[in-house]
Short mmCIF file of C-alpha atoms and ligand atoms in Angstrom, two decimals:
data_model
loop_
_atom_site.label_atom_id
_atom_site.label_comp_id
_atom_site.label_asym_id
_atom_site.label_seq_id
_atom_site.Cartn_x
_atom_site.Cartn_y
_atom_site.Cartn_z
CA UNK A 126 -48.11 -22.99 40.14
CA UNK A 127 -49.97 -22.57 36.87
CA UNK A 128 -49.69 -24.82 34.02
CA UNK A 129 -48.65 -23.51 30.37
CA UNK A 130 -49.91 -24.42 27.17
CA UNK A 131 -49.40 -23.39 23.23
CA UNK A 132 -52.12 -22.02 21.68
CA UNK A 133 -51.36 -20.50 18.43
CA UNK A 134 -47.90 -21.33 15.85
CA UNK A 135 -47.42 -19.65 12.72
CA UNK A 136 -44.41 -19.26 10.43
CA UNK A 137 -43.06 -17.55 7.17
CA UNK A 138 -40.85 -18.16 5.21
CA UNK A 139 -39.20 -15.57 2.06
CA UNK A 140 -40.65 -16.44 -1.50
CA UNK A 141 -37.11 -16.07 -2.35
CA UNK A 142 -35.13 -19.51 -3.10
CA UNK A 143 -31.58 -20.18 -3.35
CA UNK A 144 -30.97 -23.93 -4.53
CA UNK A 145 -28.18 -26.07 -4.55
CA UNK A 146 -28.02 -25.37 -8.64
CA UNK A 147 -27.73 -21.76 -7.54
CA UNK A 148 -24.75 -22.60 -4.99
CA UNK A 149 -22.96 -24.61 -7.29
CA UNK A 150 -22.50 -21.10 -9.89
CA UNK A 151 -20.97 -19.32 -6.68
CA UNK A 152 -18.72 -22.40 -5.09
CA UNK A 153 -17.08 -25.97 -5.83
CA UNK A 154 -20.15 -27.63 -5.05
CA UNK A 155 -23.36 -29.80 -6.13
CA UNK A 156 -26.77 -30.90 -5.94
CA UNK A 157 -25.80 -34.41 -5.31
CA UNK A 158 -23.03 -33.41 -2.68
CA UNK A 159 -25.32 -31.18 -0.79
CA UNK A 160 -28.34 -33.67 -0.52
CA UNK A 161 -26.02 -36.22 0.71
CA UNK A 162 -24.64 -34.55 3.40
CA UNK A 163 -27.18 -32.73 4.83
CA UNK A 164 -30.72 -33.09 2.77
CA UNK A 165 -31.28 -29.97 1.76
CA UNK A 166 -32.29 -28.85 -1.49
CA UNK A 167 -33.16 -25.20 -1.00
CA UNK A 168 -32.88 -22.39 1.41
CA UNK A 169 -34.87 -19.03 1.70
CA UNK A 170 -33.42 -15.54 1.01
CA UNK A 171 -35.74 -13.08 2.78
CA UNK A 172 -35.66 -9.61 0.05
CA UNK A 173 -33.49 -6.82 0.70
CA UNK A 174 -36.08 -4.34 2.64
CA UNK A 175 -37.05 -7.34 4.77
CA UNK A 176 -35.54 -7.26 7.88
CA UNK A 177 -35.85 -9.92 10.62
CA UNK A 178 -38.96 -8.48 12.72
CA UNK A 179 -40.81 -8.11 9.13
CA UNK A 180 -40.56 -11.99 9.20
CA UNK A 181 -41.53 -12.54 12.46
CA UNK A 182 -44.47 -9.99 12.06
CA UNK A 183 -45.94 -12.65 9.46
CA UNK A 184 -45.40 -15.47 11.87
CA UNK A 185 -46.48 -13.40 14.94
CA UNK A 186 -49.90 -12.70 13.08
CA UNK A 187 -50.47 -16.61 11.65
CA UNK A 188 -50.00 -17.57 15.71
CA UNK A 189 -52.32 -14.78 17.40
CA UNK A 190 -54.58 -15.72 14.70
CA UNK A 191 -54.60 -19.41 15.84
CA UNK A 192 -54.58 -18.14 19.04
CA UNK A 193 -57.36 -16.07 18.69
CA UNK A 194 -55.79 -13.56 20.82
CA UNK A 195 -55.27 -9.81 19.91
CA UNK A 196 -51.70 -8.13 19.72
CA UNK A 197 -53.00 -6.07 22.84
CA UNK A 198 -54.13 -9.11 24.90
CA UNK A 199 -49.92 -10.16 25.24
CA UNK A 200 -48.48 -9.12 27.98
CA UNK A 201 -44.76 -10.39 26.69
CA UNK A 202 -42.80 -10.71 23.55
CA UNK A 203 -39.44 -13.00 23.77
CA UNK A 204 -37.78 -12.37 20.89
CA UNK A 205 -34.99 -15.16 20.10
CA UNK A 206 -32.65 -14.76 17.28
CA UNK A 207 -29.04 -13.99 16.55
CA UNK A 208 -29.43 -11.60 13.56
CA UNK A 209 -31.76 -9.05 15.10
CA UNK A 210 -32.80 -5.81 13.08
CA UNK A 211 -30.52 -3.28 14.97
CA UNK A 212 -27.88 -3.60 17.59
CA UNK A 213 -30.13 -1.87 19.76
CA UNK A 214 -33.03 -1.61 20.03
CA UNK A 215 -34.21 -5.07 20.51
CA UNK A 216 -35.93 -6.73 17.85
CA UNK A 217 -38.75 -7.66 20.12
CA UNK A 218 -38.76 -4.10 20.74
CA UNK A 219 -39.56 -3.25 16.92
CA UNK A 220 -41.55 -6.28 16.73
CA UNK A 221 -43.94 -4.85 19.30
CA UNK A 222 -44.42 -1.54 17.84
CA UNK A 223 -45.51 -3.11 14.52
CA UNK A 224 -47.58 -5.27 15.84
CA UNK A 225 -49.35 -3.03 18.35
CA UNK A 226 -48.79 -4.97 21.52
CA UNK A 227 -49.21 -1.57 23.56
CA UNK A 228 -49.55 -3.96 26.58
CA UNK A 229 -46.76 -5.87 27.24
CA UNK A 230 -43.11 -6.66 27.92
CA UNK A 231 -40.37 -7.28 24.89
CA UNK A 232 -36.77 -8.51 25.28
CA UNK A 233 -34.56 -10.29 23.12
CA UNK A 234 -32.87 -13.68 23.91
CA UNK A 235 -29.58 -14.95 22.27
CA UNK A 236 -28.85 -18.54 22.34
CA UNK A 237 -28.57 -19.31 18.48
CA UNK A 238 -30.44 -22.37 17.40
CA UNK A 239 -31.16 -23.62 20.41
CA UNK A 240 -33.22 -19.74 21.25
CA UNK A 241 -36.25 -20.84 21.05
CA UNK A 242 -36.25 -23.34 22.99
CA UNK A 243 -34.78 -21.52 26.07
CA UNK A 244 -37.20 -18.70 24.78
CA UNK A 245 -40.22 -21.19 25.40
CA UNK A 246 -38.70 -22.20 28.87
CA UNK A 247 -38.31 -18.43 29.71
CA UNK A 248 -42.40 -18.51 28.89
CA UNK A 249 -43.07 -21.11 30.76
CA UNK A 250 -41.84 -19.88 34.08
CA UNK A 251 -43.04 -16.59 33.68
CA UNK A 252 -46.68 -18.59 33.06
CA UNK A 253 -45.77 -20.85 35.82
CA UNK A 254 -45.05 -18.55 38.34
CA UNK A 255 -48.41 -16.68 37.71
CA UNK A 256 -46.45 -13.45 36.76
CA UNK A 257 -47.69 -13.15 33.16
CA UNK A 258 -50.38 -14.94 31.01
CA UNK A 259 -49.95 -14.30 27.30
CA UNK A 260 -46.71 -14.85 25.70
CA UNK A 261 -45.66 -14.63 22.41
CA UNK A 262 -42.35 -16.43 22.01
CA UNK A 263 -40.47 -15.61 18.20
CA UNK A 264 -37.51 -17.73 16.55
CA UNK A 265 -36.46 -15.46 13.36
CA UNK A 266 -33.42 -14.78 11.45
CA UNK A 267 -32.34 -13.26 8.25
CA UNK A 268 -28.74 -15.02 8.22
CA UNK A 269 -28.06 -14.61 4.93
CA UNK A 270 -26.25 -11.59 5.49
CA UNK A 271 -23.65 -12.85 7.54
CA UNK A 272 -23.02 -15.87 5.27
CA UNK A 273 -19.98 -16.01 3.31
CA UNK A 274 -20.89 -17.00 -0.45
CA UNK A 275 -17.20 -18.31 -1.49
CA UNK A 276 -17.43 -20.98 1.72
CA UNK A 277 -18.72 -23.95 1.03
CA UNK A 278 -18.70 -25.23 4.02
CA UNK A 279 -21.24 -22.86 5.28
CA UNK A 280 -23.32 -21.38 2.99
CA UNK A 281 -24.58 -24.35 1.86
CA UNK A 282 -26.54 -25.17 5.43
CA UNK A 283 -28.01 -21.61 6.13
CA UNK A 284 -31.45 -19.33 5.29
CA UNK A 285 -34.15 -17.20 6.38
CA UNK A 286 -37.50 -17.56 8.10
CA UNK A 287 -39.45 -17.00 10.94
CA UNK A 288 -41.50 -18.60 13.73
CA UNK A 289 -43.75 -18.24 16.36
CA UNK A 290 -45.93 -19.53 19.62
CA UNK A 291 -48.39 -18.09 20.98
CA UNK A 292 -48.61 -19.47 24.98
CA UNK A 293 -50.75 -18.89 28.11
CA UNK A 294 -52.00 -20.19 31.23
CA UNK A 295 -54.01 -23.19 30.95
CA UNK A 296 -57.36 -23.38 33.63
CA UNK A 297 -58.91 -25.62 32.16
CA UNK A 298 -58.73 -28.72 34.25
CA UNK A 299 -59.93 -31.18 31.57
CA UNK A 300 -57.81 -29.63 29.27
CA UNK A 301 -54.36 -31.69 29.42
CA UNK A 302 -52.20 -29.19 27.28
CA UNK A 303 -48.78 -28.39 29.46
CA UNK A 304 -45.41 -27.64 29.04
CA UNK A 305 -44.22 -31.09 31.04
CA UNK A 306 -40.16 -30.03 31.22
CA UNK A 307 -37.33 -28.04 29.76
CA UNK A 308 -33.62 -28.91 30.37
CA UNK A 309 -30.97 -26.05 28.83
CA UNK A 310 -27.19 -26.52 28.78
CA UNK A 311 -24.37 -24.47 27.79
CA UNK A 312 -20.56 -25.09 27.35
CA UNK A 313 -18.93 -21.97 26.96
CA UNK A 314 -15.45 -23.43 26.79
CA UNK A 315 -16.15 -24.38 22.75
CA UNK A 316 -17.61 -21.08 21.83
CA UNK A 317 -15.32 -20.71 18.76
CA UNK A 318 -16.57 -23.93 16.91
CA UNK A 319 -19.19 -21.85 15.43
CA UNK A 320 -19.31 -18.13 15.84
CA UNK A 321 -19.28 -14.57 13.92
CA UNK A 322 -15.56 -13.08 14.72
CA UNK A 323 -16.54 -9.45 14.13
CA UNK A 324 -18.79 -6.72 14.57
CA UNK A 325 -19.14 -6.59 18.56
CA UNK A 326 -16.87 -5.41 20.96
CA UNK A 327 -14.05 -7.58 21.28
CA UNK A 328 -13.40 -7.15 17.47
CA UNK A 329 -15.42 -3.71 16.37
CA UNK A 330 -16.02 -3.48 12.26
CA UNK A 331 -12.98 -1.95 10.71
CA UNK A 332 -12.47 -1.86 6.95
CA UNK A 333 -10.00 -4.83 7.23
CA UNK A 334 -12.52 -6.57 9.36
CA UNK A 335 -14.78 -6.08 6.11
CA UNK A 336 -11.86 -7.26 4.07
CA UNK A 337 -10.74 -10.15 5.82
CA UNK A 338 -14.59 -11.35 5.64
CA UNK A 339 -14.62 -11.51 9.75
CA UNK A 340 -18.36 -10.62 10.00
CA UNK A 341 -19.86 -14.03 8.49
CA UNK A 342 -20.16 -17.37 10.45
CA UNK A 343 -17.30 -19.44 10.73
CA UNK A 344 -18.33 -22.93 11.84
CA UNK A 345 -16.15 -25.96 12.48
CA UNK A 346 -18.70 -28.52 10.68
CA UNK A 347 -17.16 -31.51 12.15
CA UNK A 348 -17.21 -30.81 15.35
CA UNK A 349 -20.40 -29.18 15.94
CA UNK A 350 -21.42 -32.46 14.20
CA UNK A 351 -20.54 -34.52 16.71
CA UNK A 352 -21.24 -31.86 20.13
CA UNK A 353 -25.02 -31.60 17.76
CA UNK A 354 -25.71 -35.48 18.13
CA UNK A 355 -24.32 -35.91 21.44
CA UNK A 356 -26.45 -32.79 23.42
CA UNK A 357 -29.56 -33.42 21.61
CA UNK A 358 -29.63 -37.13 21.90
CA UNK A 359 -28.96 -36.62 25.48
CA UNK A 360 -31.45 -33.72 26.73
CA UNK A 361 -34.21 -35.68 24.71
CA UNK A 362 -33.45 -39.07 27.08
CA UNK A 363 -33.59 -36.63 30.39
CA UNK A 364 -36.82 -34.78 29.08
CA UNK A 365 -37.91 -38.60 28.42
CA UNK A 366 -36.93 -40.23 31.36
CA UNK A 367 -37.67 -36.83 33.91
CA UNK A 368 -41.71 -37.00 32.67
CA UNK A 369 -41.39 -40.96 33.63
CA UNK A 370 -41.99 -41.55 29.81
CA UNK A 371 -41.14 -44.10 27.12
CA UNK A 372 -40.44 -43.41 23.62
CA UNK A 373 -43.80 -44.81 22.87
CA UNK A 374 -45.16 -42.10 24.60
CA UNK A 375 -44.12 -39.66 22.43
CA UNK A 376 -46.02 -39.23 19.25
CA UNK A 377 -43.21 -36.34 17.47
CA UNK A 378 -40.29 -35.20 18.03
CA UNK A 379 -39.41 -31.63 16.24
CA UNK A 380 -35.19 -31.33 16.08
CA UNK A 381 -33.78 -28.12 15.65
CA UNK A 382 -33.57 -29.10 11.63
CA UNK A 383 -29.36 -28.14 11.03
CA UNK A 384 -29.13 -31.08 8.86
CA UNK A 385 -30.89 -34.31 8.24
CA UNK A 386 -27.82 -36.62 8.84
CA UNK A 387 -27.53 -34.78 12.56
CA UNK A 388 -31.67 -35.72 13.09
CA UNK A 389 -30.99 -39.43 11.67
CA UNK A 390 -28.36 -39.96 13.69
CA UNK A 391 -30.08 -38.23 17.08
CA UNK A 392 -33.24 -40.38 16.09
CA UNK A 393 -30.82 -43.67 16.05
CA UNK A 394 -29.25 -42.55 19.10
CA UNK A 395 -32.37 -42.16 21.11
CA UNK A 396 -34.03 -45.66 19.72
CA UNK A 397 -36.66 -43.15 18.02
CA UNK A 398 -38.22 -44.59 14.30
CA UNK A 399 -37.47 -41.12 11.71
CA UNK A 400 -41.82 -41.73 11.53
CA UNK A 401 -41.90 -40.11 14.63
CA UNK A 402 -39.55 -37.09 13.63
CA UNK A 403 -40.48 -33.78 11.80
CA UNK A 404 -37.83 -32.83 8.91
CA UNK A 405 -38.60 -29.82 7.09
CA UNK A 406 -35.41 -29.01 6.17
CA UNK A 407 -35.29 -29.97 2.43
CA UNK A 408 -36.85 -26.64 1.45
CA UNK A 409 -35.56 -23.65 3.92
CA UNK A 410 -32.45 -25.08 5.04
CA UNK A 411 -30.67 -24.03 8.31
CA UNK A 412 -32.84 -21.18 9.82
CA UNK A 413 -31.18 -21.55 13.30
CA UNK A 414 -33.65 -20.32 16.17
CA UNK A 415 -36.44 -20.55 13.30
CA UNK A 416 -36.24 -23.96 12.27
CA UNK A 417 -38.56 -25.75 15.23
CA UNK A 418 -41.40 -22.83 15.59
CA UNK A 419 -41.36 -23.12 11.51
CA UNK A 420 -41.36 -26.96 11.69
CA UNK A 421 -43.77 -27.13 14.45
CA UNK A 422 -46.27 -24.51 12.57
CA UNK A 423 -45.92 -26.97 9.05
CA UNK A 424 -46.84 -30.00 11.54
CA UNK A 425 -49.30 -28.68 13.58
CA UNK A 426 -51.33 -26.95 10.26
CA UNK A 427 -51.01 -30.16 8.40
CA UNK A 428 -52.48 -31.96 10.88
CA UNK A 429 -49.55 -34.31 11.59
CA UNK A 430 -49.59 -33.06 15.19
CA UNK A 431 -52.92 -33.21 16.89
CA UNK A 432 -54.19 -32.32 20.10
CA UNK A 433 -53.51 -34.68 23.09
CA UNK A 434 -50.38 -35.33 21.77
CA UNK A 435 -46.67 -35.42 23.48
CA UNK A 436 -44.03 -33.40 21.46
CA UNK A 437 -40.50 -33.12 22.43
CA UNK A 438 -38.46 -30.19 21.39
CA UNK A 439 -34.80 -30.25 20.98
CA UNK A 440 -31.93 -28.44 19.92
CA UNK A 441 -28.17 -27.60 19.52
CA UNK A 442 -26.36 -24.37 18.54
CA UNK A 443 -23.42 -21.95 18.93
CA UNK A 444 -22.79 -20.68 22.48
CA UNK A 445 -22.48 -24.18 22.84
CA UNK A 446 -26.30 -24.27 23.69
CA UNK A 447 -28.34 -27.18 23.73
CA UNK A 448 -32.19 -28.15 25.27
CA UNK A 449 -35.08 -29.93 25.04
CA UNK A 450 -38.71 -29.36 26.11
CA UNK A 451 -41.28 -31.43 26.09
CA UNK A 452 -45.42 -30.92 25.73
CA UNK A 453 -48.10 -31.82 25.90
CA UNK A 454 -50.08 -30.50 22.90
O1 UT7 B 698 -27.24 -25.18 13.48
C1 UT7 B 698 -26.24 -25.70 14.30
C2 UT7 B 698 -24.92 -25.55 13.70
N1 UT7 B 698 -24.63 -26.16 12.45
C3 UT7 B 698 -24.65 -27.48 12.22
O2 UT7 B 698 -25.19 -28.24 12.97
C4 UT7 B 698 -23.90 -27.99 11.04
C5 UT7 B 698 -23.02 -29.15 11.43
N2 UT7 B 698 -22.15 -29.68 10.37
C6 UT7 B 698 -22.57 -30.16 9.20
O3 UT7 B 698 -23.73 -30.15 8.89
C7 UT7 B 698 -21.55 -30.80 8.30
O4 UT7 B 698 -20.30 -30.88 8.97
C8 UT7 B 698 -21.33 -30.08 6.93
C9 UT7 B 698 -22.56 -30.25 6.07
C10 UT7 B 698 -21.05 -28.61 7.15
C11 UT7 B 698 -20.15 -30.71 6.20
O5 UT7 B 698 -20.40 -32.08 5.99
P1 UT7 B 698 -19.31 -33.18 6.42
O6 UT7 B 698 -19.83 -34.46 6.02
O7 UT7 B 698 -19.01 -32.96 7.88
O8 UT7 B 698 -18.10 -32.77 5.52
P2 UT7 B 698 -16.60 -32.47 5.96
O9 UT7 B 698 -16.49 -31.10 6.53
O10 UT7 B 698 -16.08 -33.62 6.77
O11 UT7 B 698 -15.87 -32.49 4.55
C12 UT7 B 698 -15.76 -33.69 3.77
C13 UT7 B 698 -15.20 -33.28 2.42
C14 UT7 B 698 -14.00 -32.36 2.51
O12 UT7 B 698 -13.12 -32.68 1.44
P3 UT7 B 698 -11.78 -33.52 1.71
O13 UT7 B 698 -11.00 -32.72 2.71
O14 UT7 B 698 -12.26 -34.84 2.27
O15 UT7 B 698 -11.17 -33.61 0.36
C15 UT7 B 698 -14.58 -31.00 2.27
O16 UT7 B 698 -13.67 -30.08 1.74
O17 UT7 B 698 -16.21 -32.58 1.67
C16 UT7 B 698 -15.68 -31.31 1.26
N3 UT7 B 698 -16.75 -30.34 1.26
C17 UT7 B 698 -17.57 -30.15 0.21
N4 UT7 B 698 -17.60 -30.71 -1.01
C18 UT7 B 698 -18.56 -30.29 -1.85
C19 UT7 B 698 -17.13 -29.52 2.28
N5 UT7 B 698 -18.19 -28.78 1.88
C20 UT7 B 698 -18.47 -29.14 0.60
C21 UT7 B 698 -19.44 -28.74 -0.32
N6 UT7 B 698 -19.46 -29.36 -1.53
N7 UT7 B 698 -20.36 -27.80 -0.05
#
């Protein structure tokens, strides 16, 4: 068994900003309202000829470049995102071609905000197991094309951005950096809390389809509320408790960033002080499977998170799909 560790992050997000001022032309809403309830101030609108993968190729290039790897030198691209640039091909597919990784493997993985966490995990086994050595692991979305701009409810949460790891095997003994643990859940049974009704095959696009606004996310805010606090508060304790760890051991935790009363609440939940606990929601909003590699990027480039470190990953999202992973940075 080989050990994994993260090398290179890197992240982008669109120039383009849609704040709460902006919302409140387009439905019953306001600033005020919108902080309250969920902390964020402004999401990111990536422009009309950029497509998901033209995100991620930004991030991809800020983490090789960490990584001081070449595109070539990967020998797999996990590609984790629910609004990819085609039905098929896969977006790691196109992300490949543009960024000349001639050399590797590319496959997408859907498990909505929680992707890129299970995307990581996928990594690390792959590492683990000795069958590949350079990953590049992507969290990227351009959502706001399936958000419904007359819903409050939900357009108010969501944006655009892209992230990225770089990982590989790690043989250098003095060198603590590993992936410690990953635990990944899913609950099918409450798939239709928050989901997109049309577009596949159970409910192809029609014109009434179109009409009837079917191809935008419908969330139940509530509930994935309380599922959100619940999953991550408990796949944090097991990544805590399975490493034999206390919460003093861990110097950050980086929550998939949905909204900052779900994080405060988590943080209570788990006895963790909101020092300890990355928010970087205020300015991008809701990026689903973006918002930790974007998070963990702003951290790790700011110097918050430092070598030597213990981070713990976790996240909730539609499916219902939760995890945590924990690291040693
Ligand atoms: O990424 C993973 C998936 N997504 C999430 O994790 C999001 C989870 N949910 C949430 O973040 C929150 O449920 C929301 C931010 C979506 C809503 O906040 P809430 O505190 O749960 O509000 P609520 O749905 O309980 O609604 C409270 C009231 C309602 O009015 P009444 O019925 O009490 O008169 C809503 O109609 O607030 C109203 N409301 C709004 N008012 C102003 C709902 N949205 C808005 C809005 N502006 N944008």
């Amino acid at each position: 068994m080989f050990r994994t560790k993260i090398i290179g992050t890197g992240h982008y997000l669109p120039e383009n900003k849609i704040t709460n001022h902006d919302l409140a032309k387009m439905v019953d809403t306001n600033h005020e309202w919108i902080v309250e309830r969920t902390g964020i101030h402004a999401r990111r609108n990536a422009n009309d000829n950029q497509s998901t993968t033209d995100l991620a190729l930004i991030a991809a290039t800020n983490a090789l470049e960490m990584a001081q790897l070449d595109a070539k030198d990967l020998d797999m691209i996990v590609f984790c995102s629910i609004t990819p640039d085609y039905i098929m091909p896969s977006s790691a597919c196109i992300l490949q071609e543009k960024l000349g990784a001639s050399n590797c493997v590319s496959f997408d993985l859907v498990a909505a905000c929680s992707g890129f966490i299970y995307g990581l995990a996928t990594a690390d086994m792959y590492i683990k197991t000795g069958v590949k050595k350079n990953i590049l692991v992507i969290g990227a979305e351009v959502l706001h094309n399936f958000v419904d701009y007359t819903d409050r409810g939900t357009c108010i949460l969501f944006g655009d951005a892209a992230g990225a790891a770089v990982v590989t095997r790690n043989e250098d003994e003095s060198d603590n950096a590993e992936i410690y643990s990953h635990h990944m859940y899913s609950d099918g049974s409450l798939n239709k809390l928050l989901y997109v009704p049309s577009g596949g095959s159970q409910n192809p696009a029609t014109k009434e389809s179109f009409e009837n606004k079917e191809h935008f996310v419908k969330m139940n805010g509530r509930e994935i509320f309380k599922h959100a606090v619940r999953a991550m508060s408990k796949c944090s304790s097991e990544a805590i408790e399975t490493n034999n760890m206390s919460l003093e051991d861990i110097s950050w935790v980086v929550p998939h960033q949905a909204n900052t009363r779900i994080i405060e609440a988590t943080a209570k939940h788990l006895g963790i002080s909101m020092d300890k606990v990355i928010v970087e929601i205020e300015e991008m909003g809701n990026t689903s499977a973006a918002t930790i590699p974007v998070a963990l990027d702003i951290a790790v480039r700011d110097q918050r998170i430092q070598r030597g470190q213990n981070v713990l990953l976790t996240a909730f999202g539609a499916g219902l799909t939760s995890g945590s992973l924990l690291f040693n940075f």
